[in-house]
mmCIF file of N, CA and C in Angstrom:
data_model
loop_
_atom_site.group_PDB
_atom_site.id
_atom_site.type_symbol
_atom_site.label_atom_id
_atom_site.label_comp_id
_atom_site.label_asym_id
_atom_site.label_seq_id
_atom_site.Cartn_x
_atom_site.Cartn_y
_atom_site.Cartn_z
ATOM 1 N N UNK A 1 8.922 -2.886 -9.425
ATOM 2 C CA UNK A 1 7.876 -2.815 -8.405
ATOM 3 C C UNK A 1 7.770 -1.265 -8.151
ATOM 4 N N UNK A 2 6.633 -1.138 -7.263
ATOM 5 C CA UNK A 2 6.187 0.074 -7.328
ATOM 6 C C UNK A 2 5.304 -0.048 -5.807
ATOM 7 N N UNK A 3 5.533 0.852 -5.148
ATOM 8 C CA UNK A 3 4.621 1.383 -3.847
ATOM 9 C C UNK A 3 4.245 2.298 -3.718
ATOM 10 N N UNK A 4 2.689 2.355 -2.940
ATOM 11 C CA UNK A 4 1.572 3.727 -2.702
ATOM 12 C C UNK A 4 1.025 3.449 -1.514
ATOM 13 N N UNK A 5 0.448 4.230 -0.693
ATOM 14 C CA UNK A 5 -0.416 4.177 0.316
ATOM 15 C C UNK A 5 -1.562 5.279 0.200
ATOM 16 N N UNK A 6 -2.449 4.777 0.924
ATOM 17 C CA UNK A 6 -3.794 5.233 0.925
ATOM 18 C C UNK A 6 -4.354 5.297 2.593
ATOM 19 N N UNK A 7 -5.267 6.069 2.327
ATOM 20 C CA UNK A 7 -6.223 6.626 3.986
ATOM 21 C C UNK A 7 -7.581 7.229 3.096
ATOM 22 N N UNK A 8 -7.969 7.338 3.992
ATOM 23 C CA UNK A 8 -9.292 7.695 4.034
ATOM 24 C C UNK A 8 -9.610 9.133 3.111
ATOM 25 N N UNK A 9 -8.674 10.023 3.246
ATOM 26 C CA UNK A 9 -8.686 11.499 3.058
ATOM 27 C C UNK A 9 -7.770 11.623 1.945
ATOM 28 N N UNK A 10 -6.819 10.730 1.558
ATOM 29 C CA UNK A 10 -5.931 10.858 0.491
ATOM 30 C C UNK A 10 -5.067 9.794 -0.131
ATOM 31 N N UNK A 11 -3.758 9.858 -0.963
ATOM 32 C CA UNK A 11 -2.948 8.935 -1.051
ATOM 33 C C UNK A 11 -1.658 9.351 -1.203
ATOM 34 N N UNK A 12 -0.455 8.745 -0.850
ATOM 35 C CA UNK A 12 0.869 8.774 -1.225
ATOM 36 C C UNK A 12 1.102 9.107 -2.693
ATOM 37 N N UNK A 13 2.001 9.668 -3.069
ATOM 38 C CA UNK A 13 2.550 9.094 -4.957
ATOM 39 C C UNK A 13 3.204 7.855 -5.055
ATOM 40 N N UNK A 14 2.763 7.535 -6.067
ATOM 41 C CA UNK A 14 3.299 6.133 -6.797
ATOM 42 C C UNK A 14 4.742 6.192 -6.598
ATOM 43 N N UNK A 15 5.324 5.337 -5.896
ATOM 44 C CA UNK A 15 7.051 5.530 -5.851
ATOM 45 C C UNK A 15 7.304 4.154 -7.101
ATOM 46 N N UNK A 16 8.493 4.337 -7.275
ATOM 47 C CA UNK A 16 9.177 3.192 -8.033
ATOM 48 C C UNK A 16 10.308 2.893 -7.651
ATOM 49 N N UNK A 17 10.340 1.485 -7.236
ATOM 50 C CA UNK A 17 11.110 0.915 -6.684
ATOM 51 C C UNK A 17 12.229 0.158 -7.617
ATOM 52 N N UNK A 18 13.410 0.827 -7.730
ATOM 53 C CA UNK A 18 14.476 0.040 -8.790
ATOM 54 C C UNK A 18 15.538 -1.376 -7.706
ATOM 55 N N UNK A 19 15.136 -2.317 -8.134
ATOM 56 C CA UNK A 19 16.102 -3.169 -7.591
ATOM 57 C C UNK A 19 15.196 -3.800 -6.934
ATOM 58 N N UNK A 20 16.241 -4.373 -5.904
ATOM 59 C CA UNK A 20 15.246 -5.298 -4.473
ATOM 60 C C UNK A 20 15.605 -4.681 -3.664
ATOM 61 N N UNK A 21 14.263 -4.534 -2.674
ATOM 62 C CA UNK A 21 13.900 -3.434 -1.920
ATOM 63 C C UNK A 21 14.565 -4.332 -0.518
ATOM 64 N N UNK A 22 15.233 -3.594 -0.124
ATOM 65 C CA UNK A 22 15.800 -4.420 1.385
ATOM 66 C C UNK A 22 14.951 -3.493 2.822
ATOM 67 N N UNK A 23 15.372 -3.951 3.703
ATOM 68 C CA UNK A 23 15.202 -3.265 5.059
ATOM 69 C C UNK A 23 15.257 -1.586 5.079
ATOM 70 N N UNK A 24 16.860 -1.725 4.654
ATOM 71 C CA UNK A 24 17.157 -0.604 4.822
ATOM 72 C C UNK A 24 16.707 0.503 3.333
ATOM 73 N N UNK A 25 16.900 0.183 2.370
ATOM 74 C CA UNK A 25 15.941 0.943 1.279
ATOM 75 C C UNK A 25 14.334 1.154 1.400
ATOM 76 N N UNK A 26 14.046 -0.009 2.178
ATOM 77 C CA UNK A 26 12.603 0.605 2.702
ATOM 78 C C UNK A 26 12.505 1.152 3.741
ATOM 79 N N UNK A 27 13.174 1.518 4.527
ATOM 80 C CA UNK A 27 13.007 2.702 5.755
ATOM 81 C C UNK A 27 13.428 4.093 5.199
ATOM 82 N N UNK A 28 14.485 4.145 4.068
ATOM 83 C CA UNK A 28 15.428 5.677 3.675
ATOM 84 C C UNK A 28 14.211 6.096 2.727
ATOM 85 N N UNK A 29 13.543 4.839 1.528
ATOM 86 C CA UNK A 29 13.230 5.671 0.799
ATOM 87 C C UNK A 29 11.259 5.383 0.650
ATOM 88 N N UNK A 30 11.020 5.199 1.984
ATOM 89 C CA UNK A 30 10.041 4.986 1.879
ATOM 90 C C UNK A 30 8.943 5.327 3.241
ATOM 91 N N UNK A 31 9.667 4.522 4.054
ATOM 92 C CA UNK A 31 9.080 4.763 5.463
ATOM 93 C C UNK A 31 9.431 6.663 6.263
ATOM 94 N N UNK A 32 10.636 6.853 6.048
ATOM 95 C CA UNK A 32 11.122 8.268 6.231
ATOM 96 C C UNK A 32 9.863 9.353 5.583
ATOM 97 N N UNK A 33 10.569 9.108 4.198
ATOM 98 C CA UNK A 33 9.592 10.589 3.226
ATOM 99 C C UNK A 33 8.214 9.929 3.540
ATOM 100 N N UNK A 34 7.831 8.894 3.365
ATOM 101 C CA UNK A 34 6.274 9.075 2.742
ATOM 102 C C UNK A 34 5.588 8.197 3.979
ATOM 103 N N UNK A 35 5.667 7.241 4.617
ATOM 104 C CA UNK A 35 4.967 6.753 5.438
ATOM 105 C C UNK A 35 4.797 7.447 6.889
ATOM 106 N N UNK A 36 5.951 7.758 7.613
ATOM 107 C CA UNK A 36 5.924 9.036 8.827
ATOM 108 C C UNK A 36 5.685 10.279 8.604
ATOM 109 N N UNK A 37 5.425 10.876 7.516
ATOM 110 C CA UNK A 37 5.127 12.405 7.412
ATOM 111 C C UNK A 37 3.923 12.317 7.319
ATOM 112 N N UNK A 38 3.006 11.479 6.398
ATOM 113 C CA UNK A 38 1.759 11.025 6.006
ATOM 114 C C UNK A 38 0.956 10.507 7.534
ATOM 115 N N UNK A 39 1.188 9.645 8.341
ATOM 116 C CA UNK A 39 0.876 9.371 9.625
ATOM 117 C C UNK A 39 0.485 10.273 10.509
ATOM 118 N N UNK A 40 1.889 11.409 10.538
ATOM 119 C CA UNK A 40 1.456 12.321 11.352
ATOM 120 C C UNK A 40 1.049 13.491 11.220
ATOM 121 N N UNK A 41 0.658 13.816 9.754
ATOM 122 C CA UNK A 41 -0.329 14.787 9.485
ATOM 123 C C UNK A 41 -1.790 14.310 9.562
ATOM 124 N N UNK A 42 -2.187 12.865 9.709
ATOM 125 C CA UNK A 42 -3.291 12.461 9.971
ATOM 126 C C UNK A 42 -3.713 12.385 11.234
ATOM 127 N N UNK A 43 -2.757 12.578 12.413
ATOM 128 C CA UNK A 43 -2.876 12.588 13.836
ATOM 129 C C UNK A 43 -3.186 11.538 14.420
ATOM 130 N N UNK A 44 -3.525 11.841 15.668
ATOM 131 C CA UNK A 44 -4.140 10.596 16.575
ATOM 132 C C UNK A 44 -4.887 9.557 16.073
ATOM 133 N N UNK A 45 -4.322 8.491 16.550
ATOM 134 C CA UNK A 45 -5.164 7.174 15.823
ATOM 135 C C UNK A 45 -5.152 6.883 14.769
ATOM 136 N N UNK A 46 -3.841 6.977 13.735
ATOM 137 C CA UNK A 46 -3.318 7.103 12.644
ATOM 138 C C UNK A 46 -2.528 5.671 12.957
ATOM 139 N N UNK A 47 -2.902 4.713 11.751
ATOM 140 C CA UNK A 47 -2.593 3.176 12.198
ATOM 141 C C UNK A 47 -1.761 2.863 10.758
ATOM 142 N N UNK A 48 -0.358 1.937 10.459
ATOM 143 C CA UNK A 48 0.058 1.323 9.372
ATOM 144 C C UNK A 48 -0.241 0.273 9.374
ATOM 145 N N UNK A 49 -0.672 0.118 8.208
ATOM 146 C CA UNK A 49 -1.249 -1.701 7.780
ATOM 147 C C UNK A 49 -0.020 -1.736 6.655
ATOM 148 N N UNK A 50 0.654 -2.798 6.886
ATOM 149 C CA UNK A 50 1.302 -3.181 5.409
ATOM 150 C C UNK A 50 1.416 -4.959 5.685
ATOM 151 N N UNK A 51 1.440 -5.327 4.702
ATOM 152 C CA UNK A 51 1.746 -6.945 3.957
ATOM 153 C C UNK A 51 2.800 -8.061 4.907
ATOM 154 N N UNK A 52 3.505 -7.474 6.004
ATOM 155 C CA UNK A 52 4.646 -8.785 6.724
ATOM 156 C C UNK A 52 5.426 -8.748 5.542
ATOM 157 N N UNK A 53 5.551 -8.307 4.563
ATOM 158 C CA UNK A 53 6.630 -8.665 3.577
ATOM 159 C C UNK A 53 8.286 -8.262 3.933
ATOM 160 N N UNK A 54 9.290 -9.033 3.887
ATOM 161 C CA UNK A 54 10.223 -8.895 4.781
ATOM 162 C C UNK A 54 10.922 -7.281 5.314
ATOM 163 N N UNK A 55 10.794 -6.633 3.950
ATOM 164 C CA UNK A 55 11.989 -5.723 3.926
ATOM 165 C C UNK A 55 10.877 -4.718 5.201
ATOM 166 N N UNK A 56 9.254 -4.856 5.070
ATOM 167 C CA UNK A 56 8.586 -4.212 6.196
ATOM 168 C C UNK A 56 8.889 -4.606 7.758
ATOM 169 N N UNK A 57 9.057 -5.415 7.667
ATOM 170 C CA UNK A 57 9.765 -6.141 9.417
ATOM 171 C C UNK A 57 11.111 -6.166 9.547
ATOM 172 N N UNK A 58 11.647 -5.625 8.665
ATOM 173 C CA UNK A 58 13.714 -5.514 9.361
ATOM 174 C C UNK A 58 13.296 -4.369 10.548
ATOM 175 N N UNK A 59 14.516 -4.646 11.167
ATOM 176 C CA UNK A 59 14.430 -4.446 12.469
ATOM 177 C C UNK A 59 15.007 -2.702 12.325
ATOM 178 N N UNK A 60 15.456 -2.523 11.200
ATOM 179 C CA UNK A 60 15.751 -0.870 10.902
ATOM 180 C C UNK A 60 14.739 0.006 10.827
ATOM 181 N N UNK A 61 13.628 -0.906 10.378
ATOM 182 C CA UNK A 61 11.966 -0.648 10.068
ATOM 183 C C UNK A 61 11.612 -0.169 11.738
ATOM 184 N N UNK A 62 11.497 -1.305 12.301
ATOM 185 C CA UNK A 62 10.727 -1.112 13.567
ATOM 186 C C UNK A 62 11.353 -0.060 14.610
ATOM 187 N N UNK A 63 12.543 -0.139 14.391
ATOM 188 C CA UNK A 63 13.355 1.238 15.262
ATOM 189 C C UNK A 63 12.548 2.330 14.916
ATOM 190 N N UNK A 64 13.031 2.332 13.703
ATOM 191 C CA UNK A 64 12.582 4.286 13.551
ATOM 192 C C UNK A 64 11.284 4.291 13.571
ATOM 193 N N UNK A 65 10.114 3.087 13.248
ATOM 194 C CA UNK A 65 8.678 3.443 13.189
ATOM 195 C C UNK A 65 8.420 3.313 15.051
ATOM 196 N N UNK A 66 9.566 3.091 15.933
ATOM 197 C CA UNK A 66 9.075 3.045 17.015
ATOM 198 C C UNK A 66 9.481 4.570 17.311
ATOM 199 N N UNK A 67 10.728 4.978 17.439
ATOM 200 C CA UNK A 67 11.019 5.933 17.794
ATOM 201 C C UNK A 67 10.384 7.163 16.930
ATOM 202 N N UNK A 68 9.333 7.428 16.118
ATOM 203 C CA UNK A 68 8.312 7.710 15.881
ATOM 204 C C UNK A 68 7.067 7.833 16.413
ATOM 205 N N UNK A 69 6.849 6.990 16.866
ATOM 206 C CA UNK A 69 5.798 6.308 17.488
ATOM 207 C C UNK A 69 4.560 5.937 16.697
ATOM 208 N N UNK A 70 4.981 5.090 15.783
ATOM 209 C CA UNK A 70 4.022 5.057 14.878
ATOM 210 C C UNK A 70 3.543 3.669 15.199
ATOM 211 N N UNK A 71 2.047 3.546 15.326
ATOM 212 C CA UNK A 71 1.821 2.373 15.585
ATOM 213 C C UNK A 71 1.173 1.359 14.138
ATOM 214 N N UNK A 72 1.719 0.355 14.406
ATOM 215 C CA UNK A 72 1.339 -0.604 13.398
ATOM 216 C C UNK A 72 0.405 -1.780 13.386
ATOM 217 N N UNK A 73 -0.671 -1.955 12.384
ATOM 218 C CA UNK A 73 -1.483 -2.826 12.787
ATOM 219 C C UNK A 73 -0.928 -4.102 12.771
ATOM 220 N N UNK A 74 -1.219 -5.120 14.105
ATOM 221 C CA UNK A 74 -0.620 -6.588 13.884
ATOM 222 C C UNK A 74 -1.282 -7.512 13.030
ATOM 223 N N UNK A 75 -0.915 -8.274 12.061
ATOM 224 C CA UNK A 75 -1.138 -9.029 11.066
ATOM 225 C C UNK A 75 -0.213 -10.328 11.381
ATOM 226 N N UNK A 76 -1.656 -11.416 11.438
ATOM 227 C CA UNK A 76 -0.585 -12.775 11.449
ATOM 228 C C UNK A 76 0.109 -13.009 10.326
ATOM 229 N N UNK A 77 1.282 -13.874 10.703
ATOM 230 C CA UNK A 77 1.993 -14.066 9.224
ATOM 231 C C UNK A 77 1.678 -14.572 8.037
ATOM 232 N N UNK A 78 0.500 -15.910 8.280
ATOM 233 C CA UNK A 78 0.167 -16.179 7.361
ATOM 234 C C UNK A 78 -1.160 -15.808 7.394
ATOM 235 N N UNK A 79 -1.826 -14.792 7.259
ATOM 236 C CA UNK A 79 -3.300 -14.306 7.397
ATOM 237 C C UNK A 79 -3.369 -14.378 5.678
ATOM 238 N N UNK A 80 -4.902 -14.413 5.625
ATOM 239 C CA UNK A 80 -5.418 -14.012 4.139
ATOM 240 C C UNK A 80 -5.274 -12.626 3.929
ATOM 241 N N UNK A 81 -4.980 -12.183 2.866
ATOM 242 C CA UNK A 81 -4.318 -10.666 2.333
ATOM 243 C C UNK A 81 -5.807 -10.101 2.215
ATOM 244 N N UNK A 82 -5.787 -9.642 3.257
ATOM 245 C CA UNK A 82 -7.078 -8.408 3.321
ATOM 246 C C UNK A 82 -6.262 -6.827 3.292
ATOM 247 N N UNK A 83 -5.098 -6.634 2.591
ATOM 248 C CA UNK A 83 -4.811 -5.357 2.379
ATOM 249 C C UNK A 83 -5.851 -4.850 1.097
ATOM 250 N N UNK A 84 -6.060 -3.960 1.675
ATOM 251 C CA UNK A 84 -6.880 -3.205 0.501
ATOM 252 C C UNK A 84 -6.183 -2.677 -0.403
ATOM 253 N N UNK A 85 -4.672 -2.497 -0.360
ATOM 254 C CA UNK A 85 -4.040 -1.972 -1.400
ATOM 255 C C UNK A 85 -4.084 -3.272 -2.397
ATOM 256 N N UNK A 86 -3.907 -4.302 -2.034
ATOM 257 C CA UNK A 86 -3.878 -5.362 -3.054
ATOM 258 C C UNK A 86 -4.849 -5.467 -4.076
ATOM 259 N N UNK A 87 -6.124 -5.055 -3.596
ATOM 260 C CA UNK A 87 -7.055 -4.627 -4.777
ATOM 261 C C UNK A 87 -7.078 -3.700 -5.673
ATOM 262 N N UNK A 88 -6.206 -2.487 -5.347
ATOM 263 C CA UNK A 88 -6.475 -1.516 -6.007
ATOM 264 C C UNK A 88 -5.189 -1.728 -7.213
ATOM 265 N N UNK A 89 -4.048 -2.374 -6.367
ATOM 266 C CA UNK A 89 -3.155 -2.970 -7.427
ATOM 267 C C UNK A 89 -3.575 -3.701 -9.017
ATOM 268 N N UNK A 90 -4.791 -4.684 -8.362
ATOM 269 C CA UNK A 90 -5.680 -5.047 -9.261
ATOM 270 C C UNK A 90 -6.188 -4.308 -10.281
ATOM 271 N N UNK A 91 -7.180 -3.194 -9.721
ATOM 272 C CA UNK A 91 -8.015 -2.213 -10.301
ATOM 273 C C UNK A 91 -7.120 -0.993 -11.278
ATOM 274 N N UNK A 92 -5.859 -1.505 -10.922
ATOM 275 C CA UNK A 92 -4.804 -0.521 -11.683
ATOM 276 C C UNK A 92 -4.216 -1.290 -12.797
ATOM 277 N N UNK A 93 -4.201 -2.188 -12.712
ATOM 278 C CA UNK A 93 -3.295 -3.304 -13.267
ATOM 279 C C UNK A 93 -4.522 -3.094 -14.686
ATOM 280 N N UNK A 94 -5.533 -3.454 -14.389
ATOM 281 C CA UNK A 94 -6.987 -3.330 -15.297
ATOM 282 C C UNK A 94 -6.705 -2.408 -16.023
ATOM 283 N N UNK A 95 -6.832 -1.250 -15.738
ATOM 284 C CA UNK A 95 -7.080 0.099 -16.364
ATOM 285 C C UNK A 95 -6.009 0.642 -17.123
ATOM 286 N N UNK A 96 -4.736 -0.010 -16.648
ATOM 287 C CA UNK A 96 -3.311 0.158 -17.481
ATOM 288 C C UNK A 96 -3.879 -0.577 -18.977
ATOM 289 N N UNK A 97 -4.141 -2.054 -18.889
ATOM 290 C CA UNK A 97 -3.976 -2.908 -19.677
ATOM 291 C C UNK A 97 -5.311 -1.929 -20.614
ATOM 292 N N UNK A 98 -6.893 -1.684 -20.276
ATOM 293 C CA UNK A 98 -7.638 -1.097 -20.895
ATOM 294 C C UNK A 98 -7.360 -0.369 -21.646
ATOM 295 N N UNK A 99 -6.578 0.942 -20.929
ATOM 296 C CA UNK A 99 -6.547 2.684 -21.054
ATOM 297 C C UNK A 99 -5.008 3.025 -21.937
ATOM 298 N N UNK A 100 -4.042 1.593 -21.842
ATOM 299 C CA UNK A 100 -2.880 1.977 -22.773
ATOM 300 C C UNK A 100 -2.623 1.006 -23.498
ATOM 301 N N UNK A 101 -1.777 1.840 -24.647
ATOM 302 C CA UNK A 101 -0.863 0.656 -25.460
ATOM 303 C C UNK A 101 0.249 -0.143 -24.422
ATOM 304 N N UNK A 102 0.325 -0.959 -24.908
ATOM 305 C CA UNK A 102 1.590 -1.738 -24.089
ATOM 306 C C UNK A 102 2.844 -1.317 -24.499
ATOM 307 N N UNK A 103 3.342 -1.136 -22.854
ATOM 308 C CA UNK A 103 4.425 -0.015 -22.787
ATOM 309 C C UNK A 103 5.481 -0.521 -23.634
ATOM 310 N N UNK A 104 6.312 0.464 -24.348
ATOM 311 C CA UNK A 104 7.026 -0.081 -25.102
ATOM 312 C C UNK A 104 8.976 -0.383 -24.229
ATOM 313 N N UNK A 105 8.695 0.341 -22.872
ATOM 314 C CA UNK A 105 9.872 0.327 -22.163
ATOM 315 C C UNK A 105 9.585 0.308 -20.451
ATOM 316 N N UNK A 106 9.767 0.024 -19.582
ATOM 317 C CA UNK A 106 9.695 -0.012 -17.994
ATOM 318 C C UNK A 106 9.367 1.683 -17.835
ATOM 319 N N UNK A 107 9.931 2.197 -18.340
ATOM 320 C CA UNK A 107 9.644 3.832 -17.851
ATOM 321 C C UNK A 107 8.199 4.430 -18.531
ATOM 322 N N UNK A 108 8.074 3.955 -19.653
ATOM 323 C CA UNK A 108 6.402 4.011 -19.592
ATOM 324 C C UNK A 108 5.481 3.660 -18.766
ATOM 325 N N UNK A 109 6.044 2.114 -18.710
ATOM 326 C CA UNK A 109 4.811 1.658 -17.950
ATOM 327 C C UNK A 109 4.705 2.466 -16.378
ATOM 328 N N UNK A 110 5.367 2.375 -15.894
ATOM 329 C CA UNK A 110 5.371 3.664 -14.878
ATOM 330 C C UNK A 110 4.586 4.732 -14.948
ATOM 331 N N UNK A 111 4.888 5.362 -16.016
ATOM 332 C CA UNK A 111 3.962 6.757 -16.695
ATOM 333 C C UNK A 111 2.870 6.100 -16.555
ATOM 334 N N UNK A 112 2.105 4.930 -17.114
ATOM 335 C CA UNK A 112 0.918 4.368 -17.153
ATOM 336 C C UNK A 112 0.665 4.256 -15.913
ATOM 337 N N UNK A 113 0.969 3.633 -14.909
ATOM 338 C CA UNK A 113 0.470 3.239 -13.599
ATOM 339 C C UNK A 113 0.310 4.440 -12.804
ATOM 340 N N UNK A 114 1.439 5.522 -12.940
ATOM 341 C CA UNK A 114 1.209 7.159 -12.400
ATOM 342 C C UNK A 114 0.201 7.288 -12.689
ATOM 343 N N UNK A 115 -0.329 7.435 -13.943
ATOM 344 C CA UNK A 115 -1.667 7.920 -14.184
ATOM 345 C C UNK A 115 -3.000 7.627 -13.660
ATOM 346 N N UNK A 116 -2.739 5.791 -13.990
ATOM 347 C CA UNK A 116 -4.088 5.531 -13.154
ATOM 348 C C UNK A 116 -4.118 5.291 -11.662
ATOM 349 N N UNK A 117 -2.651 5.459 -10.987
ATOM 350 C CA UNK A 117 -3.222 5.486 -9.541
ATOM 351 C C UNK A 117 -3.601 7.166 -9.088
ATOM 352 N N UNK A 118 -3.367 7.668 -9.763
ATOM 353 C CA UNK A 118 -4.093 9.120 -9.673
ATOM 354 C C UNK A 118 -5.163 9.721 -10.423
ATOM 355 N N UNK A 119 -5.693 8.778 -10.879
ATOM 356 C CA UNK A 119 -7.191 8.642 -11.548
ATOM 357 C C UNK A 119 -8.162 8.030 -10.612
ATOM 358 N N UNK A 120 -7.826 7.057 -9.772
ATOM 359 C CA UNK A 120 -8.488 6.496 -8.893
ATOM 360 C C UNK A 120 -9.446 7.660 -7.920
ATOM 361 N N UNK A 121 -10.309 7.622 -8.235
ATOM 362 C CA UNK A 121 -11.463 8.337 -7.670
ATOM 363 C C UNK A 121 -11.281 8.163 -5.721
ATOM 364 N N UNK A 122 -11.072 9.178 -5.139
ATOM 365 C CA UNK A 122 -10.696 9.239 -3.628
ATOM 366 C C UNK A 122 -11.908 8.517 -3.137
ATOM 367 N N UNK A 123 -13.263 8.740 -3.467
ATOM 368 C CA UNK A 123 -14.595 7.570 -2.658
ATOM 369 C C UNK A 123 -13.822 6.278 -2.974
ATOM 370 N N UNK A 124 -13.707 5.754 -3.922
ATOM 371 C CA UNK A 124 -12.728 4.498 -4.143
ATOM 372 C C UNK A 124 -11.973 4.134 -2.785
ATOM 373 N N UNK A 125 -10.851 4.907 -2.395
ATOM 374 C CA UNK A 125 -10.230 4.915 -1.574
ATOM 375 C C UNK A 125 -11.067 4.497 -0.331
ATOM 376 N N UNK A 126 -11.858 5.737 0.056
ATOM 377 C CA UNK A 126 -12.708 5.841 1.049
ATOM 378 C C UNK A 126 -13.268 4.381 1.363
ATOM 379 N N UNK A 127 -14.107 3.789 0.275
ATOM 380 C CA UNK A 127 -14.939 2.317 0.274
ATOM 381 C C UNK A 127 -13.924 1.445 0.846
ATOM 382 N N UNK A 128 -12.833 1.595 0.379
ATOM 383 C CA UNK A 128 -11.953 0.172 1.008
ATOM 384 C C UNK A 128 -11.464 0.679 2.197
ATOM 385 N N UNK A 129 -10.917 1.935 3.283
ATOM 386 C CA UNK A 129 -10.600 2.074 4.107
ATOM 387 C C UNK A 129 -12.051 1.564 4.730
ATOM 388 N N UNK A 130 -13.411 2.248 4.299
ATOM 389 C CA UNK A 130 -14.215 1.932 5.488
ATOM 390 C C UNK A 130 -14.884 0.689 5.392
ATOM 391 N N UNK A 131 -14.437 -0.055 4.451
ATOM 392 C CA UNK A 131 -14.644 -1.784 4.496
ATOM 393 C C UNK A 131 -13.908 -2.585 5.384
ATOM 394 N N UNK A 132 -13.063 -1.783 5.766
ATOM 395 C CA UNK A 132 -12.277 -2.841 6.561
ATOM 396 C C UNK A 132 -12.658 -3.618 7.668
ATOM 397 N N UNK A 133 -13.928 -3.033 8.464
ATOM 398 C CA UNK A 133 -14.329 -3.143 9.692
ATOM 399 C C UNK A 133 -15.154 -4.759 9.127
ATOM 400 N N UNK A 134 -15.892 -4.719 8.143
ATOM 401 C CA UNK A 134 -16.677 -5.665 7.474
ATOM 402 C C UNK A 134 -15.713 -7.054 6.245
ATOM 403 N N UNK A 135 -14.515 -6.865 6.079
ATOM 404 C CA UNK A 135 -13.833 -7.533 5.634
ATOM 405 C C UNK A 135 -12.798 -8.554 6.517
ATOM 406 N N UNK A 136 -12.794 -7.669 7.908
ATOM 407 C CA UNK A 136 -11.599 -8.605 9.034
ATOM 408 C C UNK A 136 -13.351 -9.234 9.515
ATOM 409 N N UNK A 137 -14.394 -8.637 9.702
ATOM 410 C CA UNK A 137 -15.573 -9.704 10.002
ATOM 411 C C UNK A 137 -15.345 -10.939 9.749
ATOM 412 N N UNK A 138 -15.910 -10.901 8.195
ATOM 413 C CA UNK A 138 -16.298 -11.654 7.491
ATOM 414 C C UNK A 138 -14.899 -12.789 7.132
ATOM 415 N N UNK A 139 -13.109 -12.401 7.478
ATOM 416 C CA UNK A 139 -12.227 -13.340 7.678
ATOM 417 C C UNK A 139 -12.759 -14.084 8.879
ATOM 418 N N UNK A 140 -13.012 -13.685 9.797
ATOM 419 C CA UNK A 140 -13.221 -14.138 10.756
ATOM 420 C C UNK A 140 -14.383 -15.135 11.191
ATOM 421 N N UNK A 141 -15.351 -15.022 10.515
ATOM 422 C CA UNK A 141 -16.624 -15.376 10.232
ATOM 423 C C UNK A 141 -15.931 -16.927 9.501
ATOM 424 N N UNK A 142 -15.143 -16.765 8.527
ATOM 425 C CA UNK A 142 -14.918 -17.990 7.659
ATOM 426 C C UNK A 142 -13.899 -18.461 8.494
ATOM 427 N N UNK A 143 -13.103 -18.507 9.493
ATOM 428 C CA UNK A 143 -12.259 -18.735 9.738
ATOM 429 C C UNK A 143 -11.221 -18.611 9.178
ATOM 430 N N UNK A 144 -10.968 -17.510 8.257
ATOM 431 C CA UNK A 144 -9.817 -17.927 7.667
ATOM 432 C C UNK A 144 -9.846 -17.982 6.235
ATOM 433 N N UNK A 145 -10.803 -18.597 6.014
ATOM 434 C CA UNK A 145 -11.399 -19.160 4.800
ATOM 435 C C UNK A 145 -11.618 -18.286 3.354
ATOM 436 N N UNK A 146 -12.361 -18.646 2.392
ATOM 437 C CA UNK A 146 -12.548 -17.717 1.444
ATOM 438 C C UNK A 146 -13.592 -16.533 1.625
ATOM 439 N N UNK A 147 -13.179 -15.551 1.166
ATOM 440 C CA UNK A 147 -14.932 -14.292 1.628
ATOM 441 C C UNK A 147 -15.017 -13.612 0.404
ATOM 442 N N UNK A 148 -16.335 -13.130 0.518
ATOM 443 C CA UNK A 148 -16.229 -12.510 -1.319
ATOM 444 C C UNK A 148 -15.207 -11.432 -1.061
ATOM 445 N N UNK A 149 -13.845 -10.706 -0.228
ATOM 446 C CA UNK A 149 -13.629 -9.936 -0.634
ATOM 447 C C UNK A 149 -12.306 -10.067 -1.427
#
């Protein structure tokens, strides 16, 4: 499993998660070293979007985000998947298949994923960020049903 984040003007490094991701691991390996510094550097108005995965909602994570005054987008538990990162995972997967031989081992796969993550043009990330308003609007208009996204 891997984790990454992006925003209008940048992206985090791709992070490899070995084993099960618990709330404590998510807090210690991702929230503290990646999410908090990135959001703080972005300044006022920065907001965290996650997908309601169990580790993301763990009390230890909520506590550290509250102490750091990190604002989290409120997503319903059964909302359609509007997380832009999901579309990027699909793009990265296709690019790995198209640009690399089948990986011989997990370490090689991770290297391929890293290469493709860093190769995504920043403009594509900006387009995903800028599309959120229309994506949510379409979802609301479709009453949670299928959208073009």
